[in-house]
Amino acid sequence: MTLTYTGCPARKMLLSDVQSAVSGVDGVEECDVRLVWSPEWSIEFITDDGANALEAFGVSVP
Amino acid sequence: MTANQLPGPDELTERERKTVEALVFGLADDEFVLAERYTEWQVRAPTLESDLALSNIAQDELGHARLWYDLLEEFGYTESELLFERDPAEFTHAAFVELPFEEGDWADAVLRGYLYDTAEQLRLGALEDASYPRITDRIGKITEEESYHREHAQNWLERLCDDPEGRENVQAATDRLFPHALALFEPVDPDREAAIQELGLRSEPLADLREQWCAITVPFLDSLGVRAPVSEDGTLPELPDDHGRSSAHTGHWPALHEELTRTYRELDRTDTPTITSDPDHAQ
């Protein structure tokens, strides 16, 4: 996974949430989350589901 | 990508690892200490916008410091060893980033940002083809976050220099900071610096980067009516004695270090807690 921003203050929380979410999936025995910085995140990476979820939260995606 | 790529962090030879360390410590320490100084402007900058801009820039630099320190953690250092328990004398940043701001000296803050971010742009550019993929991996992301720093600083310098008093303040800051800024192009250690070149970590020698930096900063300042302390024949001012890197730090560093480790000590921490194992490990 990557983060939108290098200075993201929620880094640990997001990584830990992803780790828990994936580990909780049936059939997953081990989960190894890798943080990468390349390719750099861009707004095109937001899926339709993601855009809808953000909009429901009050953030509009251009 | 160069032909002779170095392997991942676990497969480096001792010499290769020490060389990568010398390079990365310099990058990380500069960013970390400058960010600490910038935060002093929070709620004190001249306008709300500049307040937010400088706070954001500080956070960017902390993020970038973290990306560099992450690489050092791959060599086995812990966050505490890298930051909170490290002997202040072992920090390798240029003293330029540790100098205090005189109260209300906004010209110093924007000029420092301009000189630093112009240097950083060149320094990162020369690492784009570094032979250690863990370095090149993060250059794009960091560079992308840097462009508005320069835009912000240049815009402010232009505004300040529109006014005679403002220009005097920028001139005074230039006289004071320019010789110190040259230390950004000083090696941490001459032998390690030779190895940085030899192993293909940086594509250009520091002296060439310094020359390019002067070719950008001196004419820009000149266009604002501010004279950099460089003679007609291009002779640069002498480096201050205590310029950081391999030499001593200024007397301002112990107090700043004390401040940035205070909370850690007050909470009686001996180690920073690890919530999950660090996922930013080598590929």
Short mmCIF file of C-alpha atoms in Angstrom, two decimals:
data_model
loop_
_atom_site.label_atom_id
_atom_site.label_comp_id
_atom_site.label_asym_id
_atom_site.label_seq_id
_atom_site.Cartn_x
_atom_site.Cartn_y
_atom_site.Cartn_z
CA MET A 1 0.00 0.00 0.00
CA THR A 2 0.98 3.64 -0.17
CA LEU A 3 -0.08 6.84 1.58
CA THR A 4 -1.30 9.99 -0.08
CA TYR A 5 1.21 12.04 1.89
CA THR A 6 4.68 11.35 3.34
CA GLY A 7 3.87 13.31 6.48
CA CYS A 8 0.60 11.46 7.06
CA PRO A 9 -0.01 11.54 10.82
CA ALA A 10 -2.32 8.51 10.57
CA ARG A 11 0.38 6.30 9.09
CA LYS A 12 0.53 3.78 11.92
CA MET A 13 -3.23 3.63 12.31
CA LEU A 14 -3.85 3.08 8.59
CA LEU A 15 -1.21 0.37 8.36
CA SER A 16 -2.57 -1.33 11.42
CA ASP A 17 -6.18 -1.10 10.10
CA VAL A 18 -5.17 -2.66 6.77
CA GLN A 19 -3.27 -5.38 8.59
CA SER A 20 -6.30 -6.19 10.78
CA ALA A 21 -8.81 -6.02 7.93
CA VAL A 22 -6.82 -8.37 5.73
CA SER A 23 -5.95 -10.72 8.58
CA GLY A 24 -9.64 -10.97 9.42
CA VAL A 25 -10.60 -12.31 5.99
CA ASP A 26 -11.56 -15.98 5.99
CA GLY A 27 -8.76 -18.14 4.67
CA VAL A 28 -6.01 -15.56 5.27
CA GLU A 29 -3.39 -17.06 7.54
CA GLU A 30 -0.66 -14.51 7.30
CA CYS A 31 -0.64 -10.89 6.21
CA ASP A 32 2.41 -8.83 5.37
CA VAL A 33 1.61 -5.20 4.59
CA ARG A 34 4.26 -3.44 2.58
CA LEU A 35 4.41 0.34 2.39
CA VAL A 36 5.75 1.66 -0.91
CA TRP A 37 6.33 5.20 -2.26
CA SER A 38 6.61 4.33 -5.91
CA PRO A 39 4.40 4.64 -7.89
CA GLU A 40 3.38 7.87 -6.20
CA TRP A 41 -0.23 8.10 -5.16
CA SER A 42 -2.44 10.21 -7.37
CA ILE A 43 -6.12 11.06 -7.40
CA GLU A 44 -6.67 8.60 -10.29
CA PHE A 45 -6.00 5.79 -7.83
CA ILE A 46 -9.38 6.38 -6.15
CA THR A 47 -11.86 3.70 -7.20
CA ASP A 48 -15.57 4.38 -7.73
CA ASP A 49 -16.29 2.67 -4.40
CA GLY A 50 -13.67 4.84 -2.75
CA ALA A 51 -15.06 8.02 -4.32
CA ASN A 52 -18.57 7.10 -3.10
CA ALA A 53 -17.34 6.35 0.40
CA LEU A 54 -15.48 9.67 0.52
CA GLU A 55 -18.52 11.52 -0.73
CA ALA A 56 -20.68 9.90 1.96
CA PHE A 57 -18.10 11.15 4.44
CA GLY A 58 -18.38 14.68 3.06
CA VAL A 59 -15.30 14.82 0.84
CA SER A 60 -15.96 15.33 -2.85
CA VAL A 61 -13.56 13.82 -5.37
CA PRO A 62 -13.09 15.98 -8.47
CA MET B 1 18.78 3.14 -13.64
CA THR B 2 22.50 2.56 -13.60
CA ALA B 3 24.05 -0.73 -14.57
CA ASN B 4 25.59 -1.48 -11.18
CA GLN B 5 22.68 -1.69 -8.81
CA LEU B 6 23.34 -2.31 -5.16
CA PRO B 7 21.37 -5.10 -3.49
CA GLY B 8 18.79 -4.74 -0.69
CA PRO B 9 19.69 -3.62 2.84
CA ASP B 10 20.53 -7.11 4.11
CA GLU B 11 22.92 -7.95 1.30
CA LEU B 12 25.10 -4.83 1.30
CA THR B 13 28.75 -5.17 2.22
CA GLU B 14 29.88 -3.30 5.32
CA ARG B 15 31.45 -0.56 3.19
CA GLU B 16 28.37 -0.19 1.00
CA ARG B 17 26.12 0.05 4.05
CA LYS B 18 28.32 2.68 5.73
CA THR B 19 28.32 4.69 2.51
CA VAL B 20 24.53 4.60 2.16
CA GLU B 21 24.29 5.54 5.84
CA ALA B 22 26.55 8.57 5.44
CA LEU B 23 24.40 9.84 2.58
CA VAL B 24 21.04 9.14 4.22
CA PHE B 25 21.93 10.49 7.66
CA GLY B 26 22.80 13.82 6.06
CA LEU B 27 19.50 13.98 4.18
CA ALA B 28 17.41 12.88 7.15
CA ASP B 29 19.05 15.11 9.74
CA ASP B 30 18.77 18.23 7.57
CA GLU B 31 15.04 17.66 7.07
CA PHE B 32 14.35 16.78 10.69
CA VAL B 33 16.15 19.73 12.26
CA LEU B 34 14.84 22.27 9.76
CA ALA B 35 11.27 21.07 10.39
CA GLU B 36 11.82 21.54 14.11
CA ARG B 37 12.89 25.15 13.57
CA TYR B 38 10.02 25.86 11.17
CA THR B 39 7.46 24.79 13.76
CA GLU B 40 8.48 27.81 15.86
CA TRP B 41 6.56 29.90 13.32
CA GLN B 42 3.28 28.14 13.99
CA VAL B 43 0.73 30.80 14.97
CA ARG B 44 3.45 33.45 14.64
CA ALA B 45 3.79 33.95 10.88
CA PRO B 46 2.60 37.29 9.46
CA THR B 47 -0.65 36.03 7.91
CA LEU B 48 -2.94 33.09 8.48
CA GLU B 49 -2.04 31.72 5.03
CA SER B 50 1.69 31.90 5.68
CA ASP B 51 1.15 30.37 9.10
CA LEU B 52 -0.58 27.38 7.52
CA ALA B 53 1.94 27.22 4.68
CA LEU B 54 4.92 27.07 7.00
CA SER B 55 3.26 24.52 9.29
CA ASN B 56 2.55 22.41 6.23
CA ILE B 57 6.08 22.74 4.95
CA ALA B 58 7.37 21.67 8.37
CA GLN B 59 5.12 18.62 8.25
CA ASP B 60 6.34 17.79 4.73
CA GLU B 61 9.94 17.95 5.86
CA LEU B 62 9.17 15.72 8.84
CA GLY B 63 7.53 13.25 6.45
CA HIS B 64 10.61 13.31 4.24
CA ALA B 65 12.91 12.89 7.24
CA ARG B 66 10.85 9.86 8.16
CA LEU B 67 11.23 8.33 4.71
CA TRP B 68 15.00 8.65 5.05
CA TYR B 69 15.15 7.43 8.65
CA ASP B 70 13.06 4.42 7.55
CA LEU B 71 15.99 3.36 5.38
CA LEU B 72 18.30 3.54 8.39
CA GLU B 73 15.87 1.43 10.42
CA GLU B 74 16.32 -1.24 7.77
CA PHE B 75 19.93 -1.38 8.90
CA GLY B 76 18.79 -2.22 12.42
CA TYR B 77 18.63 1.21 14.08
CA THR B 78 15.56 1.93 16.19
CA GLU B 79 13.68 5.22 16.14
CA SER B 80 15.02 5.99 19.62
CA GLU B 81 18.60 5.36 18.56
CA LEU B 82 18.17 7.53 15.49
CA LEU B 83 16.49 10.47 17.16
CA PHE B 84 16.01 10.55 20.89
CA GLU B 85 19.00 8.66 22.27
CA ARG B 86 21.56 9.77 19.69
CA ASP B 87 24.39 11.92 20.94
CA PRO B 88 23.65 15.44 19.66
CA ALA B 89 27.28 15.70 18.47
CA GLU B 90 26.63 12.82 16.06
CA PHE B 91 23.92 14.60 14.10
CA THR B 92 25.23 15.43 10.64
CA HIS B 93 22.90 18.23 9.51
CA ALA B 94 24.31 21.50 8.22
CA ALA B 95 24.26 24.08 11.03
CA PHE B 96 22.33 26.27 8.57
CA VAL B 97 19.12 24.44 9.57
CA GLU B 98 19.69 24.75 13.33
CA LEU B 99 20.25 28.52 13.48
CA PRO B 100 17.58 30.26 15.54
CA PHE B 101 15.22 32.86 14.12
CA GLU B 102 15.37 36.29 15.63
CA GLU B 103 11.92 37.10 16.93
CA GLY B 104 9.71 38.23 14.08
CA ASP B 105 12.42 37.86 11.42
CA TRP B 106 10.15 36.53 8.70
CA ALA B 107 12.66 37.45 5.99
CA ASP B 108 15.04 34.93 7.55
CA ALA B 109 12.41 32.19 7.47
CA VAL B 110 11.46 32.67 3.81
CA LEU B 111 15.04 33.16 2.65
CA ARG B 112 16.15 30.07 4.55
CA GLY B 113 13.33 28.10 2.95
CA TYR B 114 14.28 29.39 -0.49
CA LEU B 115 17.98 28.57 -0.12
CA TYR B 116 17.28 25.17 1.42
CA ASP B 117 14.58 24.04 -1.00
CA THR B 118 16.59 25.10 -4.03
CA ALA B 119 19.47 23.00 -2.68
CA GLU B 120 17.13 20.12 -1.97
CA GLN B 121 15.73 20.14 -5.48
CA LEU B 122 19.25 19.76 -6.90
CA ARG B 123 20.28 17.21 -4.32
CA LEU B 124 17.24 15.02 -4.95
CA GLY B 125 17.66 15.37 -8.71
CA ALA B 126 21.18 13.97 -8.42
CA LEU B 127 19.79 10.93 -6.58
CA GLU B 128 17.17 10.03 -9.19
CA ASP B 129 19.43 7.38 -10.69
CA ALA B 130 21.05 6.27 -7.44
CA SER B 131 22.36 2.72 -7.48
CA TYR B 132 20.43 1.87 -4.30
CA PRO B 133 16.78 1.29 -5.28
CA ARG B 134 15.50 2.04 -1.76
CA ILE B 135 16.64 5.64 -2.34
CA THR B 136 15.26 6.06 -5.86
CA ASP B 137 11.92 4.59 -4.72
CA ARG B 138 11.12 7.69 -2.71
CA ILE B 139 12.61 10.51 -4.77
CA GLY B 140 9.51 11.02 -6.94
CA LYS B 141 7.17 11.29 -4.00
CA ILE B 142 9.39 13.72 -2.10
CA THR B 143 10.09 15.88 -5.16
CA GLU B 144 6.38 16.15 -5.91
CA GLU B 145 5.77 17.56 -2.43
CA GLU B 146 8.60 20.06 -2.69
CA SER B 147 7.62 22.30 -5.61
CA TYR B 148 5.22 24.48 -3.66
CA HIS B 149 7.88 25.12 -1.01
CA ARG B 150 9.95 27.00 -3.57
CA GLU B 151 6.90 28.74 -5.00
CA HIS B 152 5.93 29.92 -1.52
CA ALA B 153 9.40 31.17 -0.65
CA GLN B 154 9.98 32.94 -3.98
CA ASN B 155 6.58 34.59 -3.85
CA TRP B 156 7.29 35.91 -0.36
CA LEU B 157 10.79 37.10 -1.25
CA GLU B 158 9.35 39.06 -4.16
CA ARG B 159 6.73 40.65 -1.92
CA LEU B 160 9.23 41.52 0.81
CA CYS B 161 11.66 43.06 -1.68
CA ASP B 162 8.97 45.29 -3.16
CA ASP B 163 9.42 47.41 -0.08
CA PRO B 164 12.74 49.08 0.91
CA GLU B 165 12.54 47.98 4.54
CA GLY B 166 11.60 44.44 3.55
CA ARG B 167 14.50 44.34 1.09
CA GLU B 168 16.89 45.42 3.82
CA ASN B 169 15.67 42.56 5.99
CA VAL B 170 16.16 40.08 3.14
CA GLN B 171 19.64 41.52 2.51
CA ALA B 172 20.57 41.15 6.18
CA ALA B 173 19.29 37.56 6.18
CA THR B 174 21.26 36.86 2.98
CA ASP B 175 24.49 38.19 4.48
CA ARG B 176 23.98 36.01 7.52
CA LEU B 177 22.61 32.81 5.98
CA PHE B 178 24.34 32.50 2.60
CA PRO B 179 27.76 31.36 3.96
CA HIS B 180 26.00 28.84 6.22
CA ALA B 181 23.88 27.54 3.34
CA LEU B 182 27.05 26.50 1.51
CA ALA B 183 27.47 23.79 4.14
CA LEU B 184 24.51 21.98 2.56
CA PHE B 185 27.07 20.96 -0.08
CA GLU B 186 29.71 19.84 2.39
CA PRO B 187 30.35 16.11 2.77
CA VAL B 188 29.81 14.39 6.09
CA ASP B 189 33.14 12.64 5.59
CA PRO B 190 35.52 13.01 2.59
CA ASP B 191 36.22 9.26 2.28
CA ARG B 192 32.55 8.37 2.44
CA GLU B 193 31.85 11.12 -0.07
CA ALA B 194 34.31 9.55 -2.51
CA ALA B 195 32.57 6.21 -2.01
CA ILE B 196 29.14 7.83 -2.60
CA GLN B 197 30.39 8.80 -6.06
CA GLU B 198 32.21 5.57 -6.73
CA LEU B 199 29.22 3.37 -5.85
CA GLY B 200 26.95 5.43 -8.08
CA LEU B 201 24.74 6.73 -5.29
CA ARG B 202 24.81 10.36 -6.37
CA SER B 203 25.23 11.24 -10.03
CA GLU B 204 27.01 14.54 -9.42
CA PRO B 205 29.70 15.70 -6.99
CA LEU B 206 28.60 18.12 -4.28
CA ALA B 207 30.81 20.88 -5.70
CA ASP B 208 28.89 20.73 -9.01
CA LEU B 209 25.59 20.91 -7.19
CA ARG B 210 26.84 23.92 -5.24
CA GLU B 211 27.79 25.62 -8.49
CA GLN B 212 24.33 24.97 -9.95
CA TRP B 213 22.75 26.24 -6.75
CA CYS B 214 24.72 29.49 -6.97
CA ALA B 215 23.76 29.86 -10.64
CA ILE B 216 20.08 29.83 -9.56
CA THR B 217 20.09 31.66 -6.23
CA VAL B 218 22.56 34.49 -6.92
CA PRO B 219 20.79 35.86 -10.06
CA PHE B 220 17.36 35.42 -8.46
CA LEU B 221 18.37 37.44 -5.40
CA ASP B 222 20.03 39.95 -7.70
CA SER B 223 16.75 40.40 -9.60
CA LEU B 224 15.19 41.43 -6.28
CA GLY B 225 17.92 43.97 -5.56
CA VAL B 226 19.61 41.71 -3.00
CA ARG B 227 23.31 40.95 -3.28
CA ALA B 228 24.61 37.53 -2.30
CA PRO B 229 28.08 37.69 -0.67
CA VAL B 230 29.82 36.32 -3.77
CA SER B 231 32.63 38.38 -5.32
CA GLU B 232 32.65 39.57 -8.96
CA ASP B 233 34.89 36.68 -10.01
CA GLY B 234 32.50 34.19 -8.39
CA THR B 235 34.54 33.56 -5.24
CA LEU B 236 32.29 32.20 -2.53
CA PRO B 237 32.43 33.37 1.07
CA GLU B 238 34.29 31.16 3.51
CA LEU B 239 32.35 28.53 5.37
CA PRO B 240 31.71 29.45 9.00
CA ASP B 241 33.87 27.44 11.43
CA ASP B 242 30.97 25.64 13.06
CA HIS B 243 28.97 24.68 10.01
CA GLY B 244 27.76 21.23 11.05
CA ARG B 245 28.22 18.12 8.85
CA SER B 246 31.69 16.84 9.76
CA SER B 247 32.61 19.94 11.75
CA ALA B 248 31.17 21.14 15.05
CA HIS B 249 27.66 22.51 15.40
CA THR B 250 26.90 25.99 16.63
CA GLY B 251 26.09 26.76 20.25
CA HIS B 252 22.40 26.81 19.25
CA TRP B 253 22.22 23.08 18.60
CA PRO B 254 22.40 21.69 22.18
CA ALA B 255 19.42 23.84 23.23
CA LEU B 256 17.39 22.83 20.18
CA HIS B 257 18.25 19.17 20.70
CA GLU B 258 17.26 19.47 24.34
CA GLU B 259 13.93 20.88 23.24
CA LEU B 260 13.17 18.27 20.65
CA THR B 261 13.91 15.39 23.00
CA ARG B 262 12.23 16.93 26.05
CA THR B 263 8.88 15.18 25.75
CA TYR B 264 10.60 11.85 25.21
CA ARG B 265 12.57 12.34 28.42
CA GLU B 266 9.69 13.75 30.42
CA LEU B 267 7.60 10.71 29.61
CA ASP B 268 10.54 8.63 30.77
CA ARG B 269 10.60 6.75 27.52
CA THR B 270 13.46 4.45 26.83
CA ASP B 271 12.07 3.17 23.61
CA THR B 272 9.31 4.17 21.23
CA PRO B 273 6.42 1.72 21.20
CA THR B 274 5.90 -0.51 18.20
CA ILE B 275 2.23 -1.10 17.48
CA THR B 276 2.75 -3.25 14.41
CA SER B 277 5.93 -4.46 12.80
CA ASP B 278 7.24 -1.88 10.36
CA PRO B 279 5.81 -2.81 6.96
CA ASP B 280 8.15 -0.53 5.08
CA HIS B 281 10.72 -3.27 4.77
CA ALA B 282 12.91 -4.07 1.84
CA GLN B 283 11.44 -5.52 -1.29
#
